[in-house]
């Protein structure tokens, strides 16, 4: 399907949905005039209008005017929204949920039985087109729908198809993991401030250090342990610093954090 032929709707117009649409527009994946977003008030819709997208307060209008429909509401609101739009969902629709904790099984139960359902889990850096996303497909979504979604979302960062059981793990690893990285960046910068560097400069250098390290991981394909070893020299500064991190159980603590966030995501799905 050509980008000019694809009509994309967003039921919900929060920050994550806005980040995705910016990526689609900047990559030329779909024209702004083909995007329609709904929200109860104008609070979030003004930003969409500034991008050239169409807006409405009617969820049903989004479904009627779109082929690809993204669900981007709060979890507790979604069942009511699905009840509202269910009569308008036809065999031609592709419905993609961004909603945390709502399984494909639940989506398929609340939508017509023929609905092509996919579930994605983005993370905050999608807002700057550097996200990490995973998606899974329901029983009626085939290779064509999966390929279309991956093609579109790759403009917002890394996008991989996975079994649905990995989505909660992705939440613990990447969705929540962004916050772990921010905490580490803050600690790096504060360490430099302690040693006498101005805070603003320390923050910029910490951010660039993380960006460069991540870029090397992606572009070289090397295991993190290999790259870490490359930085260390016998008796040098890095091995002394790593010794302190090991004494603080950094690796075990981060692993525990990923486990805790994953378990919480699983619990949310059961609520």
CSV table of N, CA and C in Angstrom, one decimal, residues 34-152:
chain,number,residue,atom,x,y,z
A,34,UNK,N,-3.5,12.7,5.9
A,34,UNK,CA,-4.1,11.3,6.0
A,34,UNK,C,-4.1,10.8,7.4
A,35,UNK,N,-3.8,11.7,8.4
A,35,UNK,CA,-3.8,11.3,9.8
A,35,UNK,C,-4.9,12.0,10.5
A,36,UNK,N,-5.7,11.3,11.3
A,36,UNK,CA,-6.8,11.8,12.1
A,36,UNK,C,-6.7,11.3,13.5
A,37,UNK,N,-6.7,12.2,14.4
A,37,UNK,CA,-6.5,11.9,15.9
A,37,UNK,C,-7.7,12.4,16.7
A,38,UNK,N,-8.1,11.6,17.7
A,38,UNK,CA,-9.2,12.0,18.5
A,38,UNK,C,-8.7,12.0,20.0
A,39,UNK,N,-9.3,12.9,20.7
A,39,UNK,CA,-9.1,13.1,22.2
A,39,UNK,C,-10.3,13.8,22.7
A,40,UNK,N,-10.6,13.6,24.0
A,40,UNK,CA,-11.8,14.2,24.6
A,40,UNK,C,-11.8,15.8,24.6
A,41,UNK,N,-10.6,16.3,24.7
A,41,UNK,CA,-10.4,17.8,24.7
A,41,UNK,C,-9.3,18.2,23.7
A,42,UNK,N,-9.2,19.5,23.6
A,42,UNK,CA,-8.1,20.1,22.7
A,42,UNK,C,-6.8,20.1,23.4
A,43,UNK,N,-6.6,19.7,24.6
A,43,UNK,CA,-5.4,19.8,25.3
A,43,UNK,C,-4.2,19.2,24.5
A,44,UNK,N,-4.3,18.0,24.0
A,44,UNK,CA,-3.2,17.4,23.2
A,44,UNK,C,-3.4,17.6,21.7
A,45,UNK,N,-4.6,17.9,21.3
A,45,UNK,CA,-4.8,18.0,19.8
A,45,UNK,C,-4.2,19.2,19.1
A,46,UNK,N,-4.0,20.2,19.9
A,46,UNK,CA,-3.4,21.4,19.2
A,46,UNK,C,-2.0,21.1,18.6
A,47,UNK,N,-1.2,20.2,19.2
A,47,UNK,CA,0.1,19.9,18.7
A,47,UNK,C,-0.1,19.1,17.4
A,48,UNK,N,-1.1,18.3,17.3
A,48,UNK,CA,-1.4,17.5,16.1
A,48,UNK,C,-1.8,18.4,14.9
A,49,UNK,N,-2.6,19.4,15.2
A,49,UNK,CA,-3.0,20.4,14.2
A,49,UNK,C,-1.8,21.2,13.7
A,50,UNK,N,-0.8,21.5,14.6
A,50,UNK,CA,0.4,22.2,14.1
A,50,UNK,C,1.2,21.3,13.2
A,51,UNK,N,1.1,20.0,13.3
A,51,UNK,CA,1.8,19.1,12.3
A,51,UNK,C,1.0,18.9,11.0
A,52,UNK,N,-0.2,19.5,11.0
A,52,UNK,CA,-1.0,19.4,9.7
A,52,UNK,C,-2.0,18.2,9.8
A,53,UNK,N,-2.0,17.5,10.9
A,53,UNK,CA,-3.0,16.4,11.0
A,53,UNK,C,-4.4,16.9,11.3
A,54,UNK,N,-5.4,16.1,10.9
A,54,UNK,CA,-6.8,16.4,11.2
A,54,UNK,C,-7.1,15.9,12.6
A,55,UNK,N,-8.0,16.5,13.3
A,55,UNK,CA,-8.4,16.1,14.7
A,55,UNK,C,-9.9,16.1,14.8
A,56,UNK,N,-10.3,15.4,15.9
A,56,UNK,CA,-11.7,15.3,16.2
A,56,UNK,C,-11.9,14.9,17.6
A,57,UNK,N,-13.1,15.1,18.2
A,57,UNK,CA,-13.4,14.6,19.5
A,57,UNK,C,-14.2,13.3,19.5
A,58,UNK,N,-14.4,12.8,18.3
A,58,UNK,CA,-15.2,11.6,18.1
A,58,UNK,C,-14.4,10.4,17.7
A,59,UNK,N,-14.3,9.4,18.6
A,59,UNK,CA,-13.6,8.2,18.3
A,59,UNK,C,-14.1,7.4,17.1
A,60,UNK,N,-15.4,7.4,17.0
A,60,UNK,CA,-16.1,6.7,15.8
A,60,UNK,C,-15.7,7.3,14.5
A,61,UNK,N,-15.5,8.6,14.5
A,61,UNK,CA,-15.1,9.3,13.2
A,61,UNK,C,-13.7,8.8,12.8
A,62,UNK,N,-12.8,8.6,13.8
A,62,UNK,CA,-11.5,8.0,13.5
A,62,UNK,C,-11.6,6.7,12.8
A,63,UNK,N,-12.4,5.8,13.3
A,63,UNK,CA,-12.6,4.5,12.8
A,63,UNK,C,-13.2,4.5,11.4
A,64,UNK,N,-14.2,5.4,11.2
A,64,UNK,CA,-14.9,5.5,9.9
A,64,UNK,C,-13.9,6.0,8.8
A,65,UNK,N,-13.0,6.9,9.2
A,65,UNK,CA,-12.2,7.5,8.2
A,65,UNK,C,-10.8,6.9,8.1
A,66,UNK,N,-10.5,5.9,8.8
A,66,UNK,CA,-9.1,5.3,8.8
A,66,UNK,C,-9.1,3.8,8.4
A,67,UNK,N,-8.0,3.4,7.9
A,67,UNK,CA,-7.8,1.9,7.7
A,67,UNK,C,-6.9,1.3,8.8
A,68,UNK,N,-5.9,2.1,9.2
A,68,UNK,CA,-5.0,1.6,10.2
A,68,UNK,C,-5.3,2.5,11.5
A,69,UNK,N,-5.8,1.8,12.5
A,69,UNK,CA,-6.2,2.5,13.7
A,69,UNK,C,-5.4,2.2,14.9
A,70,UNK,N,-4.7,3.2,15.5
A,70,UNK,CA,-3.9,3.0,16.6
A,70,UNK,C,-4.7,3.3,17.9
A,71,UNK,N,-4.7,2.4,18.8
A,71,UNK,CA,-5.4,2.7,20.1
A,71,UNK,C,-4.3,3.2,21.1
A,72,UNK,N,-4.5,4.4,21.6
A,72,UNK,CA,-3.5,5.0,22.4
A,72,UNK,C,-4.1,5.7,23.7
A,73,UNK,N,-5.1,5.0,24.3
A,73,UNK,CA,-5.8,5.5,25.4
A,73,UNK,C,-5.1,5.0,26.7
A,74,UNK,N,-5.5,5.5,27.9
A,74,UNK,CA,-5.1,4.9,29.1
A,74,UNK,C,-5.8,3.6,29.3
A,75,UNK,N,-5.1,2.6,30.0
A,75,UNK,CA,-5.6,1.3,30.1
A,75,UNK,C,-7.0,1.2,30.6
A,76,UNK,N,-7.4,2.0,31.6
A,76,UNK,CA,-8.7,1.8,32.2
A,76,UNK,C,-9.8,2.4,31.4
A,77,UNK,N,-9.4,3.2,30.4
A,77,UNK,CA,-10.4,3.8,29.5
A,77,UNK,C,-10.7,2.8,28.3
A,78,UNK,N,-9.7,2.0,27.9
A,78,UNK,CA,-9.8,1.2,26.7
A,78,UNK,C,-11.1,0.4,26.6
A,79,UNK,N,-11.5,-0.4,27.6
A,79,UNK,CA,-12.7,-1.2,27.4
A,79,UNK,C,-13.9,-0.4,26.9
A,80,UNK,N,-14.1,0.7,27.5
A,80,UNK,CA,-15.2,1.6,27.1
A,80,UNK,C,-15.1,2.1,25.6
A,81,UNK,N,-13.9,2.4,25.3
A,81,UNK,CA,-13.6,2.9,23.9
A,81,UNK,C,-13.9,1.7,22.9
A,82,UNK,N,-13.4,0.5,23.2
A,82,UNK,CA,-13.6,-0.6,22.3
A,82,UNK,C,-15.1,-0.9,22.2
A,83,UNK,N,-15.9,-0.8,23.3
A,83,UNK,CA,-17.3,-1.0,23.2
A,83,UNK,C,-17.9,0.1,22.2
A,84,UNK,N,-17.4,1.3,22.3
A,84,UNK,CA,-17.9,2.4,21.5
A,84,UNK,C,-17.6,2.1,20.0
A,85,UNK,N,-16.4,1.7,19.7
A,85,UNK,CA,-16.0,1.7,18.3
A,85,UNK,C,-16.3,0.3,17.6
A,86,UNK,N,-16.6,-0.7,18.4
A,86,UNK,CA,-16.8,-2.0,17.9
A,86,UNK,C,-17.8,-2.1,16.7
A,87,UNK,N,-18.9,-1.4,16.7
A,87,UNK,CA,-19.8,-1.5,15.6
A,87,UNK,C,-19.3,-1.0,14.3
A,88,UNK,N,-18.2,-0.1,14.4
A,88,UNK,CA,-17.7,0.5,13.2
A,88,UNK,C,-16.5,-0.2,12.6
A,89,UNK,N,-16.0,-1.2,13.3
A,89,UNK,CA,-14.8,-1.9,12.9
A,89,UNK,C,-15.1,-3.0,11.9
A,90,UNK,N,-14.5,-2.9,10.7
A,90,UNK,CA,-14.8,-3.9,9.6
A,90,UNK,C,-13.6,-4.7,9.3
A,91,UNK,N,-13.8,-5.7,8.3
A,91,UNK,CA,-12.7,-6.6,8.0
A,91,UNK,C,-11.5,-5.9,7.3
A,92,UNK,N,-11.7,-4.6,6.8
A,92,UNK,CA,-10.6,-3.9,6.2
A,92,UNK,C,-9.7,-3.2,7.2
A,93,UNK,N,-10.2,-3.1,8.4
A,93,UNK,CA,-9.4,-2.3,9.4
A,93,UNK,C,-8.2,-3.2,10.0
A,94,UNK,N,-7.2,-2.4,10.3
A,94,UNK,CA,-6.0,-3.0,11.1
A,94,UNK,C,-6.0,-2.2,12.4
A,95,UNK,N,-6.1,-2.9,13.5
A,95,UNK,CA,-6.2,-2.2,14.8
A,95,UNK,C,-4.9,-2.5,15.6
A,96,UNK,N,-4.2,-1.5,16.0
A,96,UNK,CA,-2.9,-1.6,16.6
A,96,UNK,C,-3.0,-1.0,18.0
A,97,UNK,N,-2.8,-1.7,19.0
A,97,UNK,CA,-2.9,-1.2,20.4
A,97,UNK,C,-1.5,-0.8,21.0
A,98,UNK,N,-1.4,0.4,21.5
A,98,UNK,CA,-0.2,0.8,22.3
A,98,UNK,C,-0.5,0.7,23.8
A,99,UNK,N,-1.6,0.2,24.2
A,99,UNK,CA,-2.1,0.3,25.6
A,99,UNK,C,-1.4,-0.8,26.4
A,100,UNK,N,-0.7,-0.3,27.5
A,100,UNK,CA,0.0,-1.2,28.4
A,100,UNK,C,-0.9,-2.1,29.1
A,101,UNK,N,-0.5,-3.4,29.3
A,101,UNK,CA,-1.3,-4.3,30.1
A,101,UNK,C,-2.5,-4.9,29.5
A,102,UNK,N,-2.8,-4.6,28.3
A,102,UNK,CA,-4.0,-5.2,27.6
A,102,UNK,C,-3.6,-6.2,26.6
A,103,UNK,N,-3.9,-7.4,26.8
A,103,UNK,CA,-3.4,-8.5,25.9
A,103,UNK,C,-4.1,-8.6,24.6
A,104,UNK,N,-3.5,-9.2,23.6
A,104,UNK,CA,-4.2,-9.5,22.3
A,104,UNK,C,-5.5,-10.3,22.5
A,105,UNK,N,-5.4,-11.2,23.4
A,105,UNK,CA,-6.6,-12.0,23.7
A,105,UNK,C,-7.8,-11.1,24.1
A,106,UNK,N,-7.5,-10.2,25.0
A,106,UNK,CA,-8.6,-9.2,25.5
A,106,UNK,C,-9.0,-8.4,24.3
A,107,UNK,N,-8.1,-7.8,23.5
A,107,UNK,CA,-8.5,-7.0,22.4
A,107,UNK,C,-9.4,-7.8,21.4
A,108,UNK,N,-9.0,-9.0,21.1
A,108,UNK,CA,-9.8,-9.8,20.2
A,108,UNK,C,-11.2,-10.2,20.7
A,109,UNK,N,-11.3,-10.3,22.1
A,109,UNK,CA,-12.5,-10.6,22.7
A,109,UNK,C,-13.5,-9.4,22.6
A,110,UNK,N,-12.9,-8.2,22.7
A,110,UNK,CA,-13.8,-7.0,22.8
A,110,UNK,C,-14.0,-6.4,21.4
A,111,UNK,N,-13.4,-6.9,20.4
A,111,UNK,CA,-13.6,-6.4,19.0
A,111,UNK,C,-14.3,-7.5,18.2
A,112,UNK,N,-14.8,-7.2,17.0
A,112,UNK,CA,-15.4,-8.2,16.2
A,112,UNK,C,-14.4,-9.4,15.9
A,113,UNK,N,-14.9,-10.6,15.7
A,113,UNK,CA,-14.1,-11.7,15.6
A,113,UNK,C,-13.1,-11.7,14.4
A,114,UNK,N,-13.4,-10.9,13.4
A,114,UNK,CA,-12.5,-10.9,12.2
A,114,UNK,C,-11.4,-9.9,12.3
A,115,UNK,N,-11.4,-9.1,13.3
A,115,UNK,CA,-10.5,-7.9,13.4
A,115,UNK,C,-9.0,-8.3,13.3
A,116,UNK,N,-8.3,-7.6,12.5
A,116,UNK,CA,-6.8,-7.8,12.4
A,116,UNK,C,-6.2,-7.0,13.5
A,117,UNK,N,-5.7,-7.6,14.6
A,117,UNK,CA,-5.2,-7.0,15.8
A,117,UNK,C,-3.7,-7.2,15.9
A,118,UNK,N,-3.0,-6.1,16.2
A,118,UNK,CA,-1.6,-6.2,16.6
A,118,UNK,C,-1.4,-5.4,17.9
A,119,UNK,N,-0.4,-5.7,18.6
A,119,UNK,CA,-0.1,-5.0,19.8
A,119,UNK,C,1.4,-4.6,19.8
A,120,UNK,N,1.6,-3.3,20.1
A,120,UNK,CA,3.0,-2.8,20.1
A,120,UNK,C,3.3,-2.2,21.5
A,121,UNK,N,4.6,-2.2,21.8
A,121,UNK,CA,5.1,-1.6,23.0
A,121,UNK,C,6.2,-0.7,22.7
A,122,UNK,N,6.0,0.6,22.6
A,122,UNK,CA,7.1,1.6,22.3
A,122,UNK,C,7.8,2.0,23.6
A,123,UNK,N,8.8,2.9,23.4
A,123,UNK,CA,9.3,3.5,24.6
A,123,UNK,C,9.5,5.0,24.3
A,124,UNK,N,9.8,5.8,25.4
A,124,UNK,CA,9.8,7.3,25.3
A,124,UNK,C,10.6,7.8,24.1
A,125,UNK,N,11.8,7.3,23.9
A,125,UNK,CA,12.7,7.9,22.8
A,125,UNK,C,12.0,7.8,21.4
A,126,UNK,N,10.9,7.2,21.3
A,126,UNK,CA,10.2,7.2,20.0
A,126,UNK,C,9.9,8.7,19.7
A,127,UNK,N,9.7,9.5,20.7
A,127,UNK,CA,9.4,10.9,20.5
A,127,UNK,C,10.5,11.6,19.7
A,128,UNK,N,11.8,11.1,19.8
A,128,UNK,CA,12.9,11.7,19.0
A,128,UNK,C,13.4,10.7,18.0
A,129,UNK,N,12.5,9.8,17.6
A,129,UNK,CA,12.8,8.8,16.5
A,129,UNK,C,14.0,8.0,16.8
A,130,UNK,N,14.2,7.7,18.1
A,130,UNK,CA,15.3,6.8,18.5
A,130,UNK,C,14.7,5.7,19.5
A,131,UNK,N,13.5,5.3,19.2
A,131,UNK,CA,12.9,4.4,20.2
A,131,UNK,C,13.3,2.9,20.0
A,132,UNK,N,12.8,2.1,20.8
A,132,UNK,CA,12.9,0.6,20.7
A,132,UNK,C,11.5,0.1,20.9
A,133,UNK,N,11.0,-0.6,19.9
A,133,UNK,CA,9.6,-1.1,19.9
A,133,UNK,C,9.6,-2.6,19.6
A,134,UNK,N,8.7,-3.3,20.2
A,134,UNK,CA,8.4,-4.6,19.8
A,134,UNK,C,6.9,-4.7,19.5
A,135,UNK,N,6.5,-5.7,18.7
A,135,UNK,CA,5.1,-5.9,18.4
A,135,UNK,C,4.8,-7.3,18.2
A,136,UNK,N,3.5,-7.7,18.4
A,136,UNK,CA,3.0,-9.0,18.2
A,136,UNK,C,1.7,-9.0,17.5
A,137,UNK,N,1.4,-10.0,16.8
A,137,UNK,CA,0.1,-10.0,16.0
A,137,UNK,C,-0.9,-11.0,16.5
A,138,UNK,N,-2.1,-10.7,16.3
A,138,UNK,CA,-3.2,-11.6,16.7
A,138,UNK,C,-3.4,-12.6,15.6
A,139,UNK,N,-4.4,-13.5,15.8
A,139,UNK,CA,-4.7,-14.6,15.0
A,139,UNK,C,-5.1,-14.2,13.5
A,140,UNK,N,-5.7,-13.1,13.4
A,140,UNK,CA,-6.2,-12.6,12.1
A,140,UNK,C,-5.2,-11.7,11.3
A,141,UNK,N,-4.1,-11.3,12.0
A,141,UNK,CA,-3.2,-10.4,11.3
A,141,UNK,C,-2.1,-11.3,10.7
A,142,UNK,N,-1.9,-11.1,9.4
A,142,UNK,CA,-1.0,-11.9,8.6
A,142,UNK,C,0.4,-11.2,8.3
A,143,UNK,N,1.1,-11.8,7.5
A,143,UNK,CA,2.5,-11.2,7.1
A,143,UNK,C,2.3,-9.8,6.5
A,144,UNK,N,1.3,-9.6,5.8
A,144,UNK,CA,1.1,-8.2,5.1
A,144,UNK,C,0.9,-7.2,6.2
A,145,UNK,N,0.1,-7.4,7.2
A,145,UNK,CA,-0.1,-6.4,8.2
A,145,UNK,C,1.1,-6.2,9.1
A,146,UNK,N,1.8,-7.3,9.4
A,146,UNK,CA,3.1,-7.2,10.2
A,146,UNK,C,4.1,-6.4,9.4
A,147,UNK,N,4.3,-6.7,8.1
A,147,UNK,CA,5.3,-6.0,7.3
A,147,UNK,C,4.9,-4.5,7.2
A,148,UNK,N,3.7,-4.2,7.1
A,148,UNK,CA,3.2,-2.8,7.0
A,148,UNK,C,3.6,-2.1,8.3
A,149,UNK,N,3.2,-2.7,9.4
A,149,UNK,CA,3.5,-2.0,10.7
A,149,UNK,C,5.0,-1.8,10.9
A,150,UNK,N,5.8,-2.9,10.6
A,150,UNK,CA,7.2,-2.7,10.8
A,150,UNK,C,7.8,-1.7,9.9
A,151,UNK,N,7.4,-1.6,8.7
A,151,UNK,CA,7.8,-0.6,7.8
A,151,UNK,C,7.5,0.8,8.3
A,152,UNK,N,6.3,1.0,8.8
A,152,UNK,CA,5.9,2.3,9.3
A,152,UNK,C,6.7,2.7,10.6
